[in-house]
Short mmCIF file of C-alpha atoms in Angstrom, two decimals:
data_model
loop_
_atom_site.label_atom_id
_atom_site.label_comp_id
_atom_site.label_asym_id
_atom_site.label_seq_id
_atom_site.Cartn_x
_atom_site.Cartn_y
_atom_site.Cartn_z
CA THR A 644 -0.17 0.15 -0.37
CA GLY A 645 2.82 2.35 0.62
CA THR A 646 4.22 2.15 -3.17
CA THR A 647 1.03 2.63 -4.09
CA LEU A 648 0.38 6.05 -2.08
CA GLU A 649 3.97 7.05 -3.48
CA MET A 650 3.07 6.81 -6.44
CA MET A 651 -0.28 8.57 -6.27
CA ARG A 652 1.71 11.16 -4.51
CA ALA A 653 4.30 11.60 -7.45
CA LEU A 654 1.24 11.71 -9.97
CA VAL A 655 -0.38 14.69 -7.91
CA ARG A 656 2.94 16.35 -8.07
CA ALA A 657 3.56 15.94 -11.46
CA THR A 658 0.18 17.01 -12.50
CA SER A 659 0.22 19.87 -9.86
CA LEU A 660 3.54 21.16 -11.53
CA LEU A 661 1.99 20.73 -15.26
CA VAL A 662 -0.96 22.50 -14.41
CA ASP A 663 0.30 25.59 -12.39
CA PRO A 664 1.90 27.09 -15.27
CA LYS A 665 -1.31 26.78 -17.42
CA ASN A 666 -3.79 27.93 -14.78
CA ARG A 667 -1.12 31.35 -14.45
CA ALA A 668 -0.97 31.82 -18.04
CA ALA A 669 -4.95 31.46 -18.46
CA LEU A 670 -5.54 34.19 -15.56
CA LYS A 671 -2.76 36.29 -17.33
CA PHE A 672 -4.71 35.54 -20.46
CA LEU A 673 -8.14 36.54 -18.87
CA ARG A 674 -6.80 39.33 -17.13
#
């Protein structure tokens, strides 16, 4: 179970890192 939890955390971190810049660009574009 520990390995799966670590994998899930890694996925969430990767997605957050990839989405953060996109969200910032979208906010700047909207503003």
